Amino acid sequence: MIAESGHYALVLAFGLALVQSTVPLLGARWREYSLMNVARSTAVAQLMFCAASFAALVALHVSSDFSVVNVFENSHSMKPLIYKITGVWGNHEGSMLLWVSILALFGGLVAIFGNNLPTSLRAYVLAVQAWIASAFYLFILTTSNPFLRIANPPIEGQDLNPVLQDIGLAVHPPMLYLGYVGFSISFSFAIAALLEGRIDAAWARWVRPWTLVAWIFLTAGIAMGSYWAYYELGWGGWWFWDPVENASLMPWLAGTALLHSLVVMEKRNALKVWTILLSILAFSLSLLGTFLVRSGVLTSVHAFANDPRRGVFILLILCIFIGGSLSLYVLRASSLKQGGLFAPISREGALVLNNLLLTTACATVFVGTLYPLALEVMTGEKISVGAPFFNLTFGPLFIPLLVALPFGPLLAWKRGDLLGAAQRLMAAGIAAFIVLAVVWAWTLGGSTFAPLAIGLAVFVIAGAVIDIVERIGLLRLPPGIAFQRARGLPRSAWGTMFAHAGVGIALIGIVCETSWNSENIRTMRTGDVTSIAGYQLKLESLTPHQGPNYRETVAKFSVLVGGQVIADMTPSKRNFTTRSATTTEAALLSRGASQLYISLGDIGNDGTIAVRIYHKPLVLLIWFGPVLMAFGGLLSLSDRRLRVGAPKPAKSVRGLQAAE
């Protein structure tokens, strides 16, 4: 009965989405206030039914109802409760239900908190949001129904993919989807602006918080996915330029460019056409990622589906929304009035440069990801585009971006003083040069580019701090006055500082881990000792252990420094009999921002075991940087200007505004 109720709730949500996608549009066309307001009630009701459907699927997994195909194929009665819940979206059908639930959530939030929006604009936005939802409801109901029954239910399930039985599944996909789907609001606002033919600084103020929310979640989701792959796959790597990893990076790059473009539009009422295009591209790239994961065109650890029907359906959705939106953009963009002018050397100019470099980097990743697929379709030839291509093309684009990053906040709007900004960044340049010289001397004979990259990262971090120091007058005013000015500084300014500093911190982690990591691969038996980066590791024991739905061999290592034991590390090798699969559970020991990393290989018949040991200097900075960037986004989101939003129209003009 739960499965049928969940399916019925999903059908009702689909019906409400169809109503929401048509009636408000007619109301906006006929200037009928009551019809436009239908969008709000249907969006909230759609959210309730979709949430009920998702809750039903969770209940089926928790109760281990193996009469449902989705539960049978992805669960096991002995699986821990947390993995029963996360297993709901650890498969194609459940993850698509999560995807559309988040889509309904964003639509419901716009309906609930969009009181300050003009009625016609809100009607258009929620209608476009319902178009997207309707397409995916139809996709789920026709090709990916999570509530299908089995005529003769089995006693036990087939269990979840062992790689997914990790706490990372509870965090990474929901955050990633909140980022992916969050850009649908920016997309809906863009289409609404094209349909109305009206866009201004107030529009940017309305769109910016939603874009910022999506960007925050996508930043955190990508970082969490990177860390999950780092410790779960046992390879010791944190980014593999996997096509599906690239599919999450592309909307992040476009979304970052969109955020900066929205700032220019809000402040100077400029870059209107470009901002609309970025709003469309950010969500279009999110849809592309959905297609890559679920169409079966890729072989990836991320790929869920391998069904041509599903691939064709998603490709059709992709063509309709991307092709339709870009066609509408071509037809209507010329009617949008351009805003204020600005000099090339200005804060607007710096943000435009930022946009150009980010979108070029996004285009580079796009070509490197899709070119092998296009070549295979046209010629049948299979090629692989991997890290060497991306490192040689993507990396150099970020060098000028990082150099320009500290200058932007120090330049004035409309017309800036480049020489003055350079003088104020003198301290950052000196700090970068000192660090560069120290690192170069310390690593004499090593990589030439690593010290330069670290110096550049320090320049970015110091430049972000100097912007705040200049604003509050820390070095030229009494401390009390500087403190008061710091308290009165907009939170968005603090958010910018943390976000920019996070970029530099992540770069330091990337360079140190890539350039100076140590690796020791060997076969060991109980009592053997090996060394790496000043640490001695002794294999104390190999112990079998029975888990809830697996058997594992746990290795105990003592970690010694100078003959003294400082910690124990216990990597393991797990065997899931139901799935006939084996996973490696790496052991991590953090020492400051650096880590020791141990993963196990095959166990020999003679009692030996293959061991892979890494020392990764400052590797944790790779993820601390994005966390700091997301924190900066949260600070910006809490800025009063974004919480208040655009001014509410006076009561006397609301009726006229509704009729426009």
XYZ file of C-alpha atoms in Angstrom:
660
model
C 0.000 0.000 0.000
C 2.909 2.372 0.709
C 4.307 1.830 -2.789
C 0.943 2.511 -4.426
C 0.469 5.646 -2.289
C 3.910 6.901 -3.261
C 3.205 6.264 -6.941
C -0.185 7.967 -6.723
C 1.360 11.007 -4.984
C 3.904 11.242 -7.809
C 1.112 11.149 -10.416
C -0.747 13.913 -8.556
C 2.438 15.994 -8.403
C 2.763 15.538 -12.179
C -0.820 16.722 -12.676
C -0.224 19.773 -10.496
C 2.942 20.562 -12.449
C 0.939 20.528 -15.684
C -1.558 22.969 -14.182
C 1.254 25.148 -12.853
C 2.939 25.205 -16.249
C -0.105 26.517 -18.141
C -2.641 28.429 -16.032
C -0.230 31.121 -14.676
C 1.009 31.771 -18.222
C -2.545 32.402 -19.373
C -3.044 34.654 -16.371
C 0.081 36.655 -17.219
C -1.057 36.949 -20.836
C -4.624 38.027 -19.899
C -3.423 40.184 -16.963
C -5.635 38.075 -14.673
C -4.332 38.285 -11.094
C -6.219 35.223 -9.789
C -4.889 32.962 -12.533
C -1.326 34.151 -11.962
C -1.685 33.342 -8.264
C -2.514 29.723 -9.132
C 1.248 29.264 -9.523
C 1.835 29.738 -5.786
C -0.771 27.268 -4.530
C 0.087 24.585 -7.102
C 3.835 24.923 -6.426
C 3.301 24.369 -2.691
C 0.876 21.486 -3.276
C 3.261 19.914 -5.800
C 6.033 20.080 -3.208
C 3.836 18.336 -0.615
C 2.879 15.467 -2.927
C 6.407 15.017 -4.219
C 7.740 14.986 -0.644
C 5.109 12.378 0.257
C 6.225 10.223 -2.665
C 9.867 10.470 -1.603
C 8.947 9.687 2.020
C 7.096 6.588 0.813
C 10.210 5.304 -0.965
C 12.294 5.932 2.171
C 9.757 3.963 4.231
C 9.926 1.048 1.769
C 13.714 0.913 2.044
C 13.743 1.209 5.833
C 11.192 -1.603 6.187
C 13.081 -3.766 3.626
C 9.984 -4.318 1.489
C 11.519 -6.583 -1.175
C 8.247 -6.764 -3.079
C 9.345 -3.434 -4.614
C 11.908 -3.829 -7.410
C 13.909 -0.783 -6.342
C 14.269 -2.051 -2.767
C 15.106 -5.605 -3.873
C 17.858 -4.444 -6.244
C 19.442 -1.933 -3.867
C 18.943 -3.064 -0.288
C 19.502 -5.903 2.172
C 17.788 -6.667 5.471
C 21.124 -6.767 7.334
C 22.313 -3.430 5.990
C 22.737 -0.696 8.670
C 19.832 1.742 8.909
C 21.835 4.738 7.684
C 22.683 2.887 4.460
C 19.078 1.783 4.025
C 18.107 5.467 4.007
C 20.975 6.667 1.815
C 20.420 3.706 -0.488
C 17.162 5.396 -1.533
C 19.176 7.671 -3.832
C 22.051 5.239 -4.410
C 20.395 4.067 -7.635
C 18.944 5.566 -10.784
C 15.235 5.564 -9.907
C 15.644 6.828 -6.362
C 18.174 9.489 -7.315
C 15.832 10.819 -10.000
C 13.040 11.021 -7.421
C 15.429 12.984 -5.171
C 16.293 15.210 -8.163
C 12.666 16.088 -8.876
C 11.895 16.468 -5.144
C 14.592 19.121 -4.875
C 13.187 20.738 -8.015
C 9.763 20.869 -6.336
C 11.422 22.199 -3.158
C 12.957 25.163 -4.962
C 9.666 25.911 -6.700
C 7.845 25.769 -3.374
C 10.403 28.078 -1.745
C 9.989 30.653 -4.522
C 6.211 30.454 -4.045
C 6.474 30.871 -0.264
C 9.237 33.486 -0.057
C 8.643 35.306 -3.341
C 6.159 37.832 -1.978
C 8.352 40.724 -3.074
C 8.351 39.575 -6.700
C 6.018 41.237 -9.214
C 3.063 38.917 -9.662
C 3.569 38.445 -13.386
C 7.296 37.668 -12.979
C 6.552 35.139 -10.227
C 3.921 33.503 -12.430
C 6.380 33.161 -15.308
C 9.171 31.833 -13.058
C 6.986 29.176 -11.422
C 5.506 28.198 -14.793
C 8.959 27.618 -16.276
C 9.929 25.692 -13.156
C 6.846 23.519 -13.708
C 7.842 22.872 -17.343
C 11.083 21.365 -16.110
C 9.328 19.407 -13.360
C 6.694 18.043 -15.749
C 9.351 16.684 -18.095
C 11.135 14.861 -15.284
C 7.922 13.576 -13.690
C 7.030 12.095 -17.064
C 10.524 10.626 -17.371
C 10.276 8.956 -13.956
C 6.741 7.632 -14.442
C 7.390 6.179 -17.906
C 10.984 4.889 -17.704
C 12.190 4.993 -14.089
C 9.287 4.224 -11.755
C 10.748 3.519 -8.280
C 7.521 1.893 -7.057
C 7.274 -1.106 -9.403
C 6.203 -4.322 -7.668
C 7.543 -7.886 -7.983
C 4.842 -10.510 -8.482
C 6.600 -13.118 -6.322
C 8.621 -11.174 -3.730
C 12.010 -12.671 -2.786
C 13.045 -13.208 0.821
C 16.241 -11.154 0.617
C 17.531 -8.237 -1.430
C 20.587 -7.941 -3.672
C 22.211 -5.263 -1.461
C 23.500 -1.821 -2.384
C 26.683 -1.314 -4.371
C 29.390 -1.740 -1.673
C 31.240 1.389 -2.790
C 28.096 3.379 -1.959
C 27.775 1.959 1.560
C 29.494 4.944 3.075
C 28.472 8.125 4.886
C 29.593 10.027 1.782
C 26.402 8.886 0.046
C 24.396 10.706 2.713
C 26.116 14.014 1.943
C 27.538 14.138 -1.579
C 24.509 13.432 -3.864
C 21.976 15.597 -1.955
C 24.414 18.536 -1.896
C 25.301 18.054 -5.553
C 21.635 17.899 -6.545
C 20.820 21.001 -4.498
C 23.495 22.728 -6.580
C 22.473 21.259 -9.921
C 18.762 21.815 -9.441
C 19.232 25.158 -7.704
C 20.407 26.643 -10.986
C 16.952 25.849 -12.374
C 15.694 28.937 -10.514
C 18.253 31.142 -12.281
C 17.184 29.497 -15.542
C 13.493 30.112 -14.804
C 14.142 33.762 -13.966
C 16.098 34.152 -17.214
C 13.329 32.639 -19.330
C 10.752 34.746 -17.481
C 12.779 37.887 -18.253
C 12.955 36.942 -21.936
C 9.215 36.257 -22.057
C 8.398 39.555 -20.363
C 11.105 41.450 -22.204
C 12.061 43.237 -18.997
C 15.207 42.926 -16.928
C 16.859 45.377 -14.530
C 18.950 45.655 -11.355
C 15.989 44.533 -9.232
C 15.827 41.320 -11.276
C 19.494 40.677 -10.466
C 18.788 41.297 -6.768
C 16.018 38.688 -6.869
C 18.039 36.088 -8.750
C 21.309 36.446 -6.878
C 20.299 34.740 -3.576
C 18.969 31.677 -5.411
C 22.095 31.458 -7.543
C 24.239 31.843 -4.434
C 22.387 29.009 -2.666
C 22.933 26.706 -5.645
C 26.606 27.695 -5.876
C 27.195 27.065 -2.159
C 25.698 23.579 -2.313
C 27.479 22.705 -5.549
C 30.819 23.870 -4.111
C 30.320 21.780 -0.972
C 28.991 18.828 -2.983
C 31.974 18.723 -5.344
C 34.393 18.996 -2.403
C 32.605 16.207 -0.518
C 32.615 13.997 -3.610
C 36.330 14.590 -4.057
C 37.080 13.641 -0.455
C 34.805 10.595 -0.672
C 36.644 9.331 -3.758
C 39.960 10.071 -2.022
C 39.368 7.816 0.966
C 36.899 5.277 -0.450
C 38.411 4.162 -3.752
C 41.819 3.435 -2.213
C 43.787 5.066 -5.043
C 44.935 8.012 -2.989
C 43.737 10.507 -5.612
C 41.278 13.369 -5.122
C 40.414 14.329 -8.739
C 40.617 12.090 -11.802
C 39.111 14.280 -14.560
C 36.419 11.636 -14.833
C 33.772 12.793 -17.373
C 31.103 12.884 -14.668
C 33.395 14.855 -12.360
C 33.818 17.274 -15.243
C 30.039 17.392 -15.613
C 29.788 18.821 -12.088
C 32.713 21.194 -12.591
C 31.242 22.827 -15.704
C 28.055 24.212 -14.087
C 30.181 25.308 -11.116
C 32.405 27.370 -13.419
C 29.388 28.826 -15.230
C 27.645 29.484 -11.892
C 30.715 31.278 -10.529
C 30.785 33.489 -13.624
C 27.032 34.092 -13.223
C 27.434 35.230 -9.608
C 30.038 37.812 -10.598
C 27.963 38.950 -13.566
C 24.928 39.428 -11.298
C 27.015 41.720 -9.083
C 27.772 43.960 -12.064
C 24.140 43.958 -13.116
C 22.896 44.755 -9.625
C 25.405 47.564 -9.075
C 25.638 49.070 -12.550
C 22.610 47.685 -14.422
C 25.041 46.367 -17.066
C 25.831 42.979 -18.722
C 22.120 42.143 -18.991
C 22.310 39.959 -22.106
C 25.443 38.176 -20.864
C 23.852 37.474 -17.465
C 20.784 35.967 -19.108
C 23.013 33.714 -21.232
C 25.005 32.548 -18.196
C 21.755 31.765 -16.339
C 20.717 29.542 -19.227
C 24.133 27.904 -19.587
C 24.560 27.102 -15.881
C 21.392 25.014 -15.766
C 21.928 23.619 -19.262
C 25.274 22.224 -18.109
C 23.515 20.730 -15.088
C 21.106 18.969 -17.446
C 24.086 17.795 -19.494
C 25.560 16.229 -16.357
C 22.261 14.416 -15.764
C 22.380 13.059 -19.311
C 25.984 11.881 -19.001
C 25.302 10.014 -15.751
C 22.062 8.333 -16.802
C 22.195 7.794 -20.548
C 24.692 4.933 -20.573
C 27.072 6.793 -22.923
C 29.783 6.783 -20.246
C 31.475 4.065 -18.270
C 32.113 5.696 -14.910
C 31.986 4.921 -11.202
C 29.305 7.627 -11.075
C 27.067 6.245 -13.829
C 23.729 4.821 -12.647
C 21.872 3.770 -15.767
C 22.619 1.898 -18.968
C 19.245 1.940 -20.686
C 19.016 3.439 -24.217
C 15.350 4.381 -23.659
C 16.298 6.516 -20.694
C 19.176 8.050 -22.611
C 16.941 9.013 -25.536
C 14.298 10.495 -23.192
C 16.858 12.611 -21.331
C 18.455 13.659 -24.627
C 15.009 14.805 -25.767
C 14.585 16.828 -22.544
C 18.052 18.251 -23.090
C 17.258 19.319 -26.656
C 13.901 20.865 -25.745
C 15.095 22.951 -22.808
C 18.554 23.899 -24.022
C 17.534 24.337 -27.653
C 14.305 26.110 -26.755
C 15.902 28.474 -24.252
C 18.772 29.390 -26.575
C 16.333 29.958 -29.443
C 14.243 32.242 -27.241
C 17.444 34.000 -26.209
C 18.392 34.649 -29.842
C 14.914 36.004 -30.602
C 14.448 38.222 -27.545
C 17.891 39.225 -26.246
C 18.192 42.112 -28.709
C 15.073 43.711 -27.208
C 16.688 43.985 -23.762
C 18.046 47.467 -23.089
C 21.701 47.664 -22.173
C 22.716 49.372 -18.937
C 25.485 51.733 -17.877
C 28.885 51.980 -19.539
C 32.188 51.468 -17.762
C 35.905 51.740 -18.475
C 37.969 48.605 -19.084
C 40.024 49.392 -15.960
C 37.260 49.233 -13.343
C 35.665 46.750 -11.023
C 33.170 45.916 -13.762
C 36.060 45.338 -16.151
C 37.753 43.010 -13.657
C 34.525 41.041 -13.277
C 34.150 40.808 -17.050
C 37.712 39.454 -17.273
C 36.798 36.975 -14.552
C 33.772 35.906 -16.606
C 35.772 35.472 -19.800
C 38.420 33.311 -18.138
C 35.887 31.179 -16.262
C 33.746 30.558 -19.337
C 36.834 29.763 -21.433
C 37.933 27.248 -18.797
C 34.412 25.801 -18.833
C 34.549 25.515 -22.633
C 37.901 23.721 -22.369
C 36.459 21.131 -19.985
C 33.365 20.812 -22.201
C 35.432 20.058 -25.306
C 37.741 17.633 -23.496
C 34.775 15.770 -22.023
C 32.524 15.513 -25.078
C 35.061 15.311 -27.913
C 35.811 11.579 -27.348
C 32.054 10.838 -27.348
C 31.465 12.831 -30.538
C 34.443 11.198 -32.242
C 33.196 7.720 -31.325
C 29.720 8.487 -32.684
C 31.070 9.852 -35.981
C 33.998 7.503 -36.673
C 33.699 4.618 -34.205
C 37.187 5.416 -32.957
C 37.665 5.394 -29.190
C 40.116 7.811 -27.627
C 40.734 8.893 -24.056
C 41.182 12.518 -22.998
C 42.674 12.541 -19.525
C 44.656 14.545 -17.018
C 47.509 15.631 -19.361
C 45.082 17.476 -21.661
C 43.166 19.151 -18.854
C 46.278 20.073 -16.887
C 47.845 21.714 -19.947
C 44.712 23.608 -21.018
C 42.674 24.240 -17.876
C 45.601 25.100 -15.599
C 47.097 28.002 -17.638
C 43.681 29.687 -17.854
C 43.572 29.947 -14.073
C 46.947 31.698 -13.795
C 45.735 35.087 -15.167
C 42.473 34.602 -13.252
C 44.355 34.210 -9.969
C 46.646 37.144 -10.769
C 43.643 39.394 -11.447
C 41.585 38.125 -8.500
C 42.987 40.445 -5.783
C 42.758 43.518 -8.041
C 38.993 43.362 -8.628
C 37.745 44.334 -5.133
C 40.310 47.168 -4.928
C 39.181 48.854 -8.156
C 36.441 51.470 -8.145
C 33.168 51.028 -10.004
C 32.896 52.587 -13.471
C 36.526 53.795 -13.617
C 39.346 52.386 -11.515
C 42.985 53.148 -10.756
C 45.106 50.130 -11.653
C 48.321 51.698 -10.351
C 46.686 52.590 -7.054
C 45.363 49.046 -6.653
C 48.827 47.651 -7.428
C 50.357 49.897 -4.772
C 47.870 48.691 -2.167
C 48.708 45.095 -3.115
C 52.411 45.705 -2.642
C 52.373 43.974 0.764
C 50.642 40.934 -0.774
C 53.272 40.817 -3.511
C 56.113 41.005 -0.988
C 54.558 38.222 1.101
C 54.167 36.084 -2.007
C 57.767 36.719 -3.041
C 59.104 35.796 0.416
C 57.110 32.564 0.484
C 58.198 31.774 -3.070
C 61.868 32.261 -2.151
C 61.567 30.131 0.994
C 59.788 27.298 -0.798
C 62.235 27.452 -3.696
C 65.209 27.174 -1.328
C 63.529 24.365 0.624
C 62.772 22.350 -2.517
C 65.942 23.138 -4.447
C 66.183 20.705 -7.303
C 62.449 19.964 -7.257
C 59.576 21.259 -9.372
C 60.089 24.763 -10.757
C 56.413 25.620 -11.020
C 55.371 24.490 -7.534
C 57.019 27.415 -5.650
C 55.626 29.845 -8.225
C 52.128 28.430 -7.764
C 52.391 28.643 -3.972
C 53.616 32.227 -4.251
C 50.598 33.002 -6.441
C 48.280 31.357 -3.899
C 49.762 33.458 -1.089
C 49.260 36.572 -3.266
C 45.561 35.686 -3.650
C 45.104 35.076 0.094
C 47.005 38.214 1.138
C 45.158 40.274 -1.481
C 41.795 39.141 -0.069
C 42.886 40.144 3.442
C 44.273 43.510 2.274
C 40.888 44.386 0.756
C 39.286 44.092 4.211
C 42.207 45.871 5.908
C 41.808 48.782 3.493
C 38.057 48.960 3.996
C 38.200 49.126 7.796
C 41.359 51.258 7.948
C 43.114 48.817 10.274
C 46.594 50.286 9.771
C 45.648 53.989 9.649
C 42.833 54.374 12.201
C 42.677 53.710 15.954
C 41.820 50.055 16.733
C 38.452 50.955 18.255
C 37.303 52.817 15.154
C 38.644 50.058 12.893
C 36.704 47.502 14.940
C 33.497 49.526 14.608
C 34.033 49.804 10.860
C 34.635 46.047 10.677
C 31.320 45.437 12.445
C 29.552 47.731 10.015
C 31.132 46.209 6.921
C 28.586 44.382 4.710
C 28.687 40.635 5.187
C 29.078 40.228 1.458
C 32.495 41.907 1.744
C 33.561 39.370 4.356
C 32.104 36.614 2.207
C 34.155 37.759 -0.777
C 37.300 37.705 1.341
C 36.717 34.162 2.592
C 35.736 32.868 -0.851
C 38.804 34.355 -2.560
C 41.105 33.204 0.251
C 39.588 29.719 -0.088
C 40.754 29.588 -3.715
C 44.330 30.327 -2.642
C 44.249 27.811 0.212
C 42.951 25.060 -2.087
C 45.709 25.867 -4.587
C 48.374 25.433 -1.882
C 46.935 22.024 -1.017
C 46.806 20.952 -4.675
C 50.391 22.005 -5.353
C 51.834 20.430 -2.198
C 49.971 17.144 -2.630
C 50.826 16.903 -6.323
C 54.479 17.921 -6.071
C 55.723 16.424 -2.813
C 53.595 13.394 -1.949
C 55.452 10.165 -1.119
C 54.353 6.633 -2.029
C 55.478 3.252 -0.730
C 53.994 0.085 -2.258
C 55.145 -3.230 -0.891
C 54.117 -6.662 0.351
C 54.175 -7.090 4.127
C 53.583 -9.792 6.715
C 52.893 -9.466 10.427
C 55.856 -7.869 12.216
C 57.311 -6.133 9.135
C 58.281 -2.457 9.349
C 58.439 0.076 6.521
C 59.230 3.793 6.364
C 57.838 6.829 4.577
C 58.490 10.573 5.029
C 60.080 10.152 8.462
C 57.398 7.756 9.765
C 57.898 4.045 10.538
C 54.891 1.773 10.132
C 54.787 -1.680 11.703
C 52.164 -4.270 10.706
C 51.022 -5.625 14.067
C 48.227 -7.988 13.043
C 45.738 -9.163 10.419
C 42.360 -9.937 12.015
C 39.139 -11.276 10.439
C 35.917 -9.509 11.431
C 32.229 -10.068 10.680
C 30.256 -6.935 9.759
C 26.470 -6.540 9.350
C 26.449 -7.595 5.685
C 30.129 -8.255 4.948
C 33.269 -9.991 6.152
C 36.502 -8.055 6.423
C 40.175 -8.431 7.177
C 41.445 -5.634 9.416
C 45.149 -4.756 9.437
C 46.571 -2.970 12.473
C 49.573 -0.693 11.894
C 51.552 1.079 14.594
C 52.868 4.469 13.487
C 56.198 5.445 15.028
C 58.214 8.668 14.959
C 61.688 8.503 16.491
C 60.925 5.063 17.903
C 57.807 6.280 19.761
C 54.315 5.026 18.839
C 52.122 8.033 18.051
C 49.011 6.321 16.657
C 47.460 3.124 15.327
C 45.941 2.825 11.850
C 43.451 0.096 10.873
C 42.752 -0.194 7.121
C 40.588 -3.106 6.047
C 39.529 -5.200 3.074
C 35.777 -5.979 2.952
C 34.031 -8.777 1.075
C 30.292 -8.389 0.369
C 29.085 -11.910 -0.417
C 25.652 -10.856 -1.695
C 27.189 -8.645 -4.369
C 30.348 -10.774 -4.729
C 32.321 -7.540 -4.444
C 35.350 -6.399 -2.490
C 36.090 -2.894 -1.244
C 39.103 -1.268 0.378
C 38.583 0.860 3.476
C 41.582 3.171 3.707
C 42.996 4.352 7.037
C 43.866 8.032 7.428
C 46.028 9.719 10.035
C 45.937 13.524 10.018
C 48.964 15.433 11.289
C 48.088 19.078 10.946
C 46.892 19.522 7.358
C 48.972 16.542 6.151
C 47.912 12.902 6.127
C 49.276 9.382 6.207
C 47.148 7.134 4.008
C 47.142 3.318 3.991
C 45.081 1.054 1.750
C 45.244 -2.721 1.421
C 45.621 -4.833 -1.688
C 45.337 -8.583 -2.233
C 45.995 -11.018 0.589
C 48.369 -13.842 -0.309
C 48.010 -17.499 0.668
C 51.311 -17.236 2.576
C 49.916 -14.636 4.997
C 51.347 -11.607 3.187
C 49.309 -8.607 2.118
C 49.914 -5.886 -0.478
C 50.025 -2.452 1.122
C 49.936 0.992 -0.468
C 51.146 3.799 1.811
C 51.124 7.516 1.025
C 52.278 10.630 2.785
C 50.336 13.623 1.484
C 51.642 17.004 2.671
C 48.970 19.660 3.324
C 46.401 17.582 1.432
C 43.535 18.661 3.710
C 43.872 22.227 2.388
C 42.397 20.934 -0.881
C 39.036 20.540 0.891
C 39.424 23.242 3.501
C 39.618 25.773 0.651
C 36.181 24.882 -0.826
C 34.690 24.746 2.684
C 35.969 28.291 3.229
C 34.551 29.293 -0.158
C 31.139 27.869 0.772
C 31.339 29.653 4.139
C 32.043 32.888 2.283
C 28.959 32.221 0.182
C 26.876 31.746 3.340
C 28.154 35.045 4.733
C 27.216 36.790 1.505
C 23.804 35.130 1.583
C 23.212 36.492 5.088
C 23.914 40.045 3.896
C 20.948 42.247 4.698
C 20.589 43.391 1.106
C 20.025 39.815 -0.059
C 17.795 38.912 2.877
C 15.628 41.951 2.271
C 15.749 41.529 -1.495
C 14.462 44.137 -3.871
C 12.158 46.756 -2.368
C 8.506 45.864 -2.131
C 6.295 47.944 -4.358
C 3.978 50.326 -2.585
C 0.404 49.154 -2.077
C -0.858 51.804 -4.415
C 1.109 50.466 -7.343
C 0.826 46.741 -6.696
C -2.385 46.493 -8.670
C -0.824 48.273 -11.628
C 2.282 46.086 -11.362
C 0.170 42.940 -11.330
C -1.583 44.079 -14.479
C 1.618 44.854 -16.373
